[in-house]
PDB file of C-alpha atoms in Angstrom:
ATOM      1  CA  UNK A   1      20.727  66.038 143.645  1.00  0.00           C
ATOM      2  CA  UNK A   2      21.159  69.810 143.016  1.00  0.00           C
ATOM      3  CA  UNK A   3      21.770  72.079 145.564  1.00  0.00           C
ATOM      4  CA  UNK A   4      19.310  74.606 146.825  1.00  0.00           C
ATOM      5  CA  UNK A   5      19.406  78.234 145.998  1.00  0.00           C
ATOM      6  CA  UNK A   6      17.439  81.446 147.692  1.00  0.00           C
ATOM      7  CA  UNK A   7      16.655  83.665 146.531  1.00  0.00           C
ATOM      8  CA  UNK A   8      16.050  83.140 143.159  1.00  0.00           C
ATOM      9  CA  UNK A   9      16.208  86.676 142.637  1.00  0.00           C
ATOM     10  CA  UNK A  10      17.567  90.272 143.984  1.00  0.00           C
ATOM     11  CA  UNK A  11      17.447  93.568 142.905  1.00  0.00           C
ATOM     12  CA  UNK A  12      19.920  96.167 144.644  1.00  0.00           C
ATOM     13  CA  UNK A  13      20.958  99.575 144.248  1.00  0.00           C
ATOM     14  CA  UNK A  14      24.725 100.524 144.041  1.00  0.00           C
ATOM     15  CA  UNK A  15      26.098 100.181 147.217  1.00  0.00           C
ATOM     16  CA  UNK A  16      23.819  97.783 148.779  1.00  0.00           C
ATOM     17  CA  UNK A  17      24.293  94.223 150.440  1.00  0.00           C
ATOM     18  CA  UNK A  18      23.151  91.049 149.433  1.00  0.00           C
ATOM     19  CA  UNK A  19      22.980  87.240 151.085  1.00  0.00           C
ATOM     20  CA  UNK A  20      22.836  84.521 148.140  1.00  0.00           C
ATOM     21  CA  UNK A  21      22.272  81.428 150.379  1.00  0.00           C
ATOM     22  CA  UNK A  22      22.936  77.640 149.277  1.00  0.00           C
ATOM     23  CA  UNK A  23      22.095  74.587 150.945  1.00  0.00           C
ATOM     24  CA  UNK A  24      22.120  70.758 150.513  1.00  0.00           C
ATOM     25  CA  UNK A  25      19.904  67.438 151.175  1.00  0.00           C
ATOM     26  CA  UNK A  26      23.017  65.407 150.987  1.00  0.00           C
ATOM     27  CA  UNK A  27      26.598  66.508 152.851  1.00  0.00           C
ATOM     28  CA  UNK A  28      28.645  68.838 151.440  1.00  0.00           C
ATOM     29  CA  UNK A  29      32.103  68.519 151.054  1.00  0.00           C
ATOM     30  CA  UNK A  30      33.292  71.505 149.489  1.00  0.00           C
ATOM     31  CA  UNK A  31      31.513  74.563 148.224  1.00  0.00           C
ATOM     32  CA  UNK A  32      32.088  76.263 144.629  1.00  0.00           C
ATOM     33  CA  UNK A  33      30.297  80.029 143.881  1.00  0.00           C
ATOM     34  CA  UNK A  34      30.433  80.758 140.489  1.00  0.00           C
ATOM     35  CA  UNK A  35      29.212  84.330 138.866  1.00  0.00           C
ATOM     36  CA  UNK A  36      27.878  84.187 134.854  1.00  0.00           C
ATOM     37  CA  UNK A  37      27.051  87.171 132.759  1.00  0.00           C
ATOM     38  CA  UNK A  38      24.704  87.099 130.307  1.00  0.00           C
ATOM     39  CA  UNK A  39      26.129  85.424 126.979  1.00  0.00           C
ATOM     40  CA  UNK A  40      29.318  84.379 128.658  1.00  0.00           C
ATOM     41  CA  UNK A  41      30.929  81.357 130.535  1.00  0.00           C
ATOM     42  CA  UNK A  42      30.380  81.309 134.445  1.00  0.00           C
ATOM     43  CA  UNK A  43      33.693  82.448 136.105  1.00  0.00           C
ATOM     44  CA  UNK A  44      34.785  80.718 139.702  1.00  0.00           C
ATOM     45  CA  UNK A  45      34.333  83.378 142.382  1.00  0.00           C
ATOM     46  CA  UNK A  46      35.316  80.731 145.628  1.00  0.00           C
ATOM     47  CA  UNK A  47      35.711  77.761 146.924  1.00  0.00           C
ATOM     48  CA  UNK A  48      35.228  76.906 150.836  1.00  0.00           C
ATOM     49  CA  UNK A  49      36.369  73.572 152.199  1.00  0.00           C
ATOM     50  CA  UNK A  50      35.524  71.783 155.421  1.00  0.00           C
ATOM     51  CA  UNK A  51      37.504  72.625 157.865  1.00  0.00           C
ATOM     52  CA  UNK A  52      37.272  76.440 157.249  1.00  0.00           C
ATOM     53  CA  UNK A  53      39.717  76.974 154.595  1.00  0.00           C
ATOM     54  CA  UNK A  54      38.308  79.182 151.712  1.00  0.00           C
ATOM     55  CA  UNK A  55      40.115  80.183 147.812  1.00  0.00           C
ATOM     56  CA  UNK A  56      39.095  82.983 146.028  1.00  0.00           C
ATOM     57  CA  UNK A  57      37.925  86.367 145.314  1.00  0.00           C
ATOM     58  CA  UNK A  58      39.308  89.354 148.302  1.00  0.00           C
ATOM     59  CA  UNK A  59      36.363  91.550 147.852  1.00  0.00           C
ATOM     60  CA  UNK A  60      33.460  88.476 148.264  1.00  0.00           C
ATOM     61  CA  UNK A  61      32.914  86.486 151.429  1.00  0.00           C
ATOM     62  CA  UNK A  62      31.239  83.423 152.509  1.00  0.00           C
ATOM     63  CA  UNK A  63      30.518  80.895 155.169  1.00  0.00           C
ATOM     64  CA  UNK A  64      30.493  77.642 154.954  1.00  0.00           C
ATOM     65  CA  UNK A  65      28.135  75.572 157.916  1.00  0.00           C
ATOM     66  CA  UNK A  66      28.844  71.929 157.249  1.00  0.00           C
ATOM     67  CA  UNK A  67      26.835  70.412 159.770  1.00  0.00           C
ATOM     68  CA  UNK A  68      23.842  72.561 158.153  1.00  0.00           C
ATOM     69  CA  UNK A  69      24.711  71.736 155.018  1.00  0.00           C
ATOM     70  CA  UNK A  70      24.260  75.244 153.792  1.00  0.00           C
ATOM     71  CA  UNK A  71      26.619  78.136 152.200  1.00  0.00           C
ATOM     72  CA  UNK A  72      26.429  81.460 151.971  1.00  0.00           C
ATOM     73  CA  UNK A  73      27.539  84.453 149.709  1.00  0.00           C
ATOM     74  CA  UNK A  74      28.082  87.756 150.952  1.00  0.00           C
ATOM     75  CA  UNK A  75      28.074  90.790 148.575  1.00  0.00           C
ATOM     76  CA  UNK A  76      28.756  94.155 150.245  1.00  0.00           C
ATOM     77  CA  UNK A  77      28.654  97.650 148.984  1.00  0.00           C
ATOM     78  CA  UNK A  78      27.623  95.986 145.825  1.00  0.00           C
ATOM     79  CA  UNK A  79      28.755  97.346 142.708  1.00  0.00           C
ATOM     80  CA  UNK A  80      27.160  97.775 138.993  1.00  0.00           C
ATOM     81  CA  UNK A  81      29.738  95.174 137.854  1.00  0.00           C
ATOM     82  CA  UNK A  82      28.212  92.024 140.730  1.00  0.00           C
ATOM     83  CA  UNK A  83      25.194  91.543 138.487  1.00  0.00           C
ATOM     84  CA  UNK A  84      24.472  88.191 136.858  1.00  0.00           C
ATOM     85  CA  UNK A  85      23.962  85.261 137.760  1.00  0.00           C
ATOM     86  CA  UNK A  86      24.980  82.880 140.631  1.00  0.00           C
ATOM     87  CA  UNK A  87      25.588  79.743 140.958  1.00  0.00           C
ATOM     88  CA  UNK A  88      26.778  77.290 143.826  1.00  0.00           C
ATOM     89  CA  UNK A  89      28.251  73.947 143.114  1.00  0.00           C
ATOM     90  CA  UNK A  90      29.227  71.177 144.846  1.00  0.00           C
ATOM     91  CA  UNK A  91      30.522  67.606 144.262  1.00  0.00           C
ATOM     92  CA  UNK A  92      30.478  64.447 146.251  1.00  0.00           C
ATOM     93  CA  UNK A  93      33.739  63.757 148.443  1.00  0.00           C
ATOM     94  CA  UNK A  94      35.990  64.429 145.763  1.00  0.00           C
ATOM     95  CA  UNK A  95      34.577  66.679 143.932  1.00  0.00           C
ATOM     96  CA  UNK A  96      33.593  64.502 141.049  1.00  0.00           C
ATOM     97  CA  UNK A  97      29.756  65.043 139.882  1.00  0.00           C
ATOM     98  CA  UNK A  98      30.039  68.182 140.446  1.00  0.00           C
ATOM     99  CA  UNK A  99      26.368  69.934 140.282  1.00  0.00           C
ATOM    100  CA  UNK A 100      24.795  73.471 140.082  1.00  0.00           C
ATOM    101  CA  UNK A 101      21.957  74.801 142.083  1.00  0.00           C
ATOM    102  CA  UNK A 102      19.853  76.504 139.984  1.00  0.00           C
ATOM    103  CA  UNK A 103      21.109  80.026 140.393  1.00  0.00           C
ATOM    104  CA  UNK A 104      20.124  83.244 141.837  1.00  0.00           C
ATOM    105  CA  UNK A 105      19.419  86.674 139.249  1.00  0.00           C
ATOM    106  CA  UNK A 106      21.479  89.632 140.844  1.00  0.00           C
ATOM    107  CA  UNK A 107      20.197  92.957 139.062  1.00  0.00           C
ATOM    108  CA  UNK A 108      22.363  96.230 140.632  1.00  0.00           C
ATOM    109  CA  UNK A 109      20.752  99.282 139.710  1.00  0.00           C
ATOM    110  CA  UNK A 110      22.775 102.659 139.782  1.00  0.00           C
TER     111      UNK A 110
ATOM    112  CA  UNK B   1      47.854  79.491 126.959  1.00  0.00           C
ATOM    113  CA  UNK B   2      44.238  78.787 125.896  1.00  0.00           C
ATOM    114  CA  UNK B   3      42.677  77.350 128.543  1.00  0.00           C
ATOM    115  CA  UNK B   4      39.354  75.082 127.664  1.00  0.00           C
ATOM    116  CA  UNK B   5      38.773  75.571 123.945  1.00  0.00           C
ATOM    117  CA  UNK B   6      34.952  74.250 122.684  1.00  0.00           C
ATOM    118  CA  UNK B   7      34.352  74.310 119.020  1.00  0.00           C
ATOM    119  CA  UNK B   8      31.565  74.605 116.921  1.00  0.00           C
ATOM    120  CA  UNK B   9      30.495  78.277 118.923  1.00  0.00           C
ATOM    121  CA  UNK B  10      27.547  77.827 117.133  1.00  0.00           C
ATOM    122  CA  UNK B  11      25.337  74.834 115.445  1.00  0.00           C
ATOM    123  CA  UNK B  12      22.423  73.983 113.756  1.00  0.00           C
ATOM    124  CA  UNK B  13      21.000  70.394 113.320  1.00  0.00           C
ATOM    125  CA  UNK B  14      18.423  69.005 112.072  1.00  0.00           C
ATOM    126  CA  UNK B  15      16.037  66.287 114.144  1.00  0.00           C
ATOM    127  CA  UNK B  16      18.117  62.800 113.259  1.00  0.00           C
ATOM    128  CA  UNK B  17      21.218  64.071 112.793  1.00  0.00           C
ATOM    129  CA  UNK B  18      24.346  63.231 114.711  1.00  0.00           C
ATOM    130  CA  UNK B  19      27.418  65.697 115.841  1.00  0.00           C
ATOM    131  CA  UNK B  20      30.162  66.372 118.122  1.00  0.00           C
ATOM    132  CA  UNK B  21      30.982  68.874 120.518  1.00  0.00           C
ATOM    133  CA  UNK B  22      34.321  69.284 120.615  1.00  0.00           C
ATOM    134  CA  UNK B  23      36.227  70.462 124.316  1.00  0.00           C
ATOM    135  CA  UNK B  24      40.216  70.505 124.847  1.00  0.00           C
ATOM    136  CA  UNK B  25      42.230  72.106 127.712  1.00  0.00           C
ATOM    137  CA  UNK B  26      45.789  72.692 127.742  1.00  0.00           C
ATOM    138  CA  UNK B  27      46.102  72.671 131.194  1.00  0.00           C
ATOM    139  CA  UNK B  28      47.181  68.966 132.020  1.00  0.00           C
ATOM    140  CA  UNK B  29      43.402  68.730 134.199  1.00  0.00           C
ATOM    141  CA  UNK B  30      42.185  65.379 134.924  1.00  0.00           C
ATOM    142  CA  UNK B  31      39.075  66.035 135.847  1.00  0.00           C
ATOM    143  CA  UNK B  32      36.373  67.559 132.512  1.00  0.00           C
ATOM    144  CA  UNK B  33      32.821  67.434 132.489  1.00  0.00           C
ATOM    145  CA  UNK B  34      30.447  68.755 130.049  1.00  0.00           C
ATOM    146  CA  UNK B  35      26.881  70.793 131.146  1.00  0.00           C
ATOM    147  CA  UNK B  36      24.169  72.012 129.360  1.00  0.00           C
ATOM    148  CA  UNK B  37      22.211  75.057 130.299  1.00  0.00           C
ATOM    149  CA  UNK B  38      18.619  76.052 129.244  1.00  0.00           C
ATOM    150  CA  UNK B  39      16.985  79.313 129.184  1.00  0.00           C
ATOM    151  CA  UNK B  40      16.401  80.834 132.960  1.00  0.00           C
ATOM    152  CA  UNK B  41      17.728  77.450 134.386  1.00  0.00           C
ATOM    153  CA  UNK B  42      21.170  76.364 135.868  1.00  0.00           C
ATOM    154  CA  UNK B  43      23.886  74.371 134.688  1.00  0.00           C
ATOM    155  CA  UNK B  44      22.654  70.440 134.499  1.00  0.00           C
ATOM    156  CA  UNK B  45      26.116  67.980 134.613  1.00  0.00           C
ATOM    157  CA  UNK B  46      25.881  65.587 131.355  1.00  0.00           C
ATOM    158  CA  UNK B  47      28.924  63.315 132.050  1.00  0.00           C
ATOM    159  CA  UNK B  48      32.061  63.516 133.739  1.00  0.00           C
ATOM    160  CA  UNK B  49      35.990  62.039 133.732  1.00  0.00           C
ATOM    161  CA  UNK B  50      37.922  61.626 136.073  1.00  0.00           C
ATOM    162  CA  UNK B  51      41.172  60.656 133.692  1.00  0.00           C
ATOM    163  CA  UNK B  52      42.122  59.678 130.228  1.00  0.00           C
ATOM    164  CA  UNK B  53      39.948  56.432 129.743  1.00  0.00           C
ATOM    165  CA  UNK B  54      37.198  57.008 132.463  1.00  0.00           C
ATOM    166  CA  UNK B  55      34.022  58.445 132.203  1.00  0.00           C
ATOM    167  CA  UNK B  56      30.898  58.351 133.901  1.00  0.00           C
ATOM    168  CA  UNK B  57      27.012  59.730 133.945  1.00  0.00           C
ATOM    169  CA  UNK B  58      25.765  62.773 135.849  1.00  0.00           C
ATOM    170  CA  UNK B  59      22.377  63.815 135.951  1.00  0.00           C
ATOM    171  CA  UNK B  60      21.227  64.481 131.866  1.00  0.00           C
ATOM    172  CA  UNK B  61      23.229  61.796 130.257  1.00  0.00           C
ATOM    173  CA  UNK B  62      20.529  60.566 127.946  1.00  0.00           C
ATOM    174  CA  UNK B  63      21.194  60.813 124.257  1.00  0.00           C
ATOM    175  CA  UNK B  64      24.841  61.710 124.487  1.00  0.00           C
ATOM    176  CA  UNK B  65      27.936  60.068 124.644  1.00  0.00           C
ATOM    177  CA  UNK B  66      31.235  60.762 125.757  1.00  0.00           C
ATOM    178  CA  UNK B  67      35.008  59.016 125.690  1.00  0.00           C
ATOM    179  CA  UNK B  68      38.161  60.473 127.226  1.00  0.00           C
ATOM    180  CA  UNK B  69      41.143  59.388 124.986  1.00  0.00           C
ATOM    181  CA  UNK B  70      43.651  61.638 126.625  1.00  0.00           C
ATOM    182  CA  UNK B  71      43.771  63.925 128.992  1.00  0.00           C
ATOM    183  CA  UNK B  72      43.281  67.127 127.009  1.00  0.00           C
ATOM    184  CA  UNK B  73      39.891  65.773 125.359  1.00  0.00           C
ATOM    185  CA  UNK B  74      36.590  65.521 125.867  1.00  0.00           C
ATOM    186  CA  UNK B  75      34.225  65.453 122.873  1.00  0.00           C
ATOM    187  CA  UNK B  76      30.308  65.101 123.344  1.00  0.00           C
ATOM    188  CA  UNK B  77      28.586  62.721 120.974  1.00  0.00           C
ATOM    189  CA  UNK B  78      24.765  63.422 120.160  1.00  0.00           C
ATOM    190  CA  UNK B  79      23.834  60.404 118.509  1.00  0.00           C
ATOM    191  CA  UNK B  80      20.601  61.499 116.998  1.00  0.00           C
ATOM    192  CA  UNK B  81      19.669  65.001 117.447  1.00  0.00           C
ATOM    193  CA  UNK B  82      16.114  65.656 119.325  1.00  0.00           C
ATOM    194  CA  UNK B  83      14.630  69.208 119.721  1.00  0.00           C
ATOM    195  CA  UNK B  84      15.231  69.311 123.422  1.00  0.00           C
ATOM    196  CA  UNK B  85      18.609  68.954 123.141  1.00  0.00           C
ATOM    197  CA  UNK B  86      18.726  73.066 121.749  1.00  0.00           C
ATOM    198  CA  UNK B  87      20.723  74.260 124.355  1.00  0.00           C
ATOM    199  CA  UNK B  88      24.056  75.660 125.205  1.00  0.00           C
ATOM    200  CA  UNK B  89      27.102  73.459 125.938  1.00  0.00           C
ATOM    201  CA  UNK B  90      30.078  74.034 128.533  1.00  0.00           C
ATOM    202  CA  UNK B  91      32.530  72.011 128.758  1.00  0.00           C
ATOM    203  CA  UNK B  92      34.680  72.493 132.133  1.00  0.00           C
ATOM    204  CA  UNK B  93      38.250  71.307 133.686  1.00  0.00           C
ATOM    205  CA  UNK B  94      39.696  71.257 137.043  1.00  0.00           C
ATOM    206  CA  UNK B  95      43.141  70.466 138.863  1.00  0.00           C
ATOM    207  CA  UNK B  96      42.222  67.344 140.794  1.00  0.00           C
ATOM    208  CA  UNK B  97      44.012  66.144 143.714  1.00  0.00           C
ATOM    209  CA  UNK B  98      41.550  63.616 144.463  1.00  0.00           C
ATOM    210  CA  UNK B  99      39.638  63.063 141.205  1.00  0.00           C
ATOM    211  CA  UNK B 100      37.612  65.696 141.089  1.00  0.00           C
ATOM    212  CA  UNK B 101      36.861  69.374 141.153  1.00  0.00           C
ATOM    213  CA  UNK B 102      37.201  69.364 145.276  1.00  0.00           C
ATOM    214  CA  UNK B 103      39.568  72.170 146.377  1.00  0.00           C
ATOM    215  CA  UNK B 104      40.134  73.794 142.715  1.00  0.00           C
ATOM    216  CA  UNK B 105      37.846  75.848 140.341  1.00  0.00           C
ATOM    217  CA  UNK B 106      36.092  74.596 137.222  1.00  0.00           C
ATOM    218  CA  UNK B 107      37.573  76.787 134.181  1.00  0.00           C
ATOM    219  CA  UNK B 108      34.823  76.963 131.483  1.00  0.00           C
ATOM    220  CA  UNK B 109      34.949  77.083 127.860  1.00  0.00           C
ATOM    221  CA  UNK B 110      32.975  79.723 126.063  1.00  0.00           C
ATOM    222  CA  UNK B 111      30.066  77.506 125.114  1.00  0.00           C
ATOM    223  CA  UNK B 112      28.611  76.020 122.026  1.00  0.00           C
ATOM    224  CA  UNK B 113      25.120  76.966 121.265  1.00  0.00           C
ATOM    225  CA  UNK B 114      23.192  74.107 119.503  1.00  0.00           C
ATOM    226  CA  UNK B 115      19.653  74.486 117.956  1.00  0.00           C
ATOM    227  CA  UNK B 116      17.992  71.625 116.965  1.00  0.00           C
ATOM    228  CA  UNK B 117      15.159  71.780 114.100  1.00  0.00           C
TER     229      UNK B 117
END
């Protein structure tokens, strides 16, 4: 089953913050956030395991609530360059079937 | 070092026919999986492997086929060519300490984009 995304999209203006949340009907295990520009491959952002431990980007955050079963994605003082599309993923216990949520449209405006 | 490599970039087909997406890696992953990705939708997993000589469904596997030969490919067999299989293709690999994609990213090939007449 495919993670849950929301919102499915934001519009921002330079400098702005944005909350991409993700959440799941079944447990999560680990967390992927993926960003994809228009044309191009997606392109791993972060991955947060249980347990607290995160891997990734120094300029993006994100939380991880396993008992909730829900992630978030924190962009701050957002820049022209955050726009596209993103995606969580997330596997079963070892990451195999790995699955997308449907993605959430992130349009930064000057 | 190249990374995932898909080839064709781009293909046309016509309803019947058969093809195959190619998808390497150079990386020594164990874990590959191939996605497809309509217009305005996500990624939707196709199949999976875990190794050279395992594969498995995810959650679009009708109409294609898959084998794992060796750990640096992956090809994606459409049988006979439908319509709603116009879509584009990634192909993915990940570092797996357990099998799958748990604690390391997916890299992603550049995509093949298949139309279907």
């Amino acid at each position: 089953q495919q993670p849950v995304q929301s919102p499915q999209a934001v519009i921002l203006r330079e400098g702005e913050d944005a909350v991409i949340n993700c959440s799941s009907s079944k447990a999560l295990y680990s967390v992927h956030w993926y960003r994809q520009k228009h044309g191009e491959a997606p392109v791993f952002l972060m991955i947060l395991l249980k347990g607290g431990e995160q891997k990734g980007h120094d300029k993006i955050s994100a939380s991880f609530n396993e008992k909730k079963q829900q992630s978030s994605l924190y962009l701050t003082a957002s820049q022209l360059s955050y726009s596209g599309t993103y995606f969580c993923g997330t596997g079963d216990n070892y990451g195999q079937n790995f699955v997308f949520g449907p993605g959430t449209r992130l349009s930064v405006l000057p | 070092n190249a990374g995932v490599t898909q080839t064709p970039k781009f293909q046309v087909l016509k309803t019947g026919q058969s093809m195959t997406l190619q998808c390497a890696q150079d990386m020594n992953h164990e874990y590959m999986s191939w996605y497809r990705q309509d217009p305005g939708m996500g990624l939707r997993l196709i199949h999976y492997s875990v190794g050279a000589g395992i594969t498995d469904q995810g959650e679009v596997p009708n109409g294609y086929n898959v084998s794992r030969s060796t750990t640096e490919d992956f090809p994606l067999r459409l049988l006979s060519a439908a319509p709603s299989q116009t879509s584009v293709y990634f192909c993915a690999s990940s570092y797996s300490d357990f099998g799958g994609a748990y604690n390391s990213p997916l890299h992603f090939g550049n995509g093949t984009r298949l139309t279907v007449t």
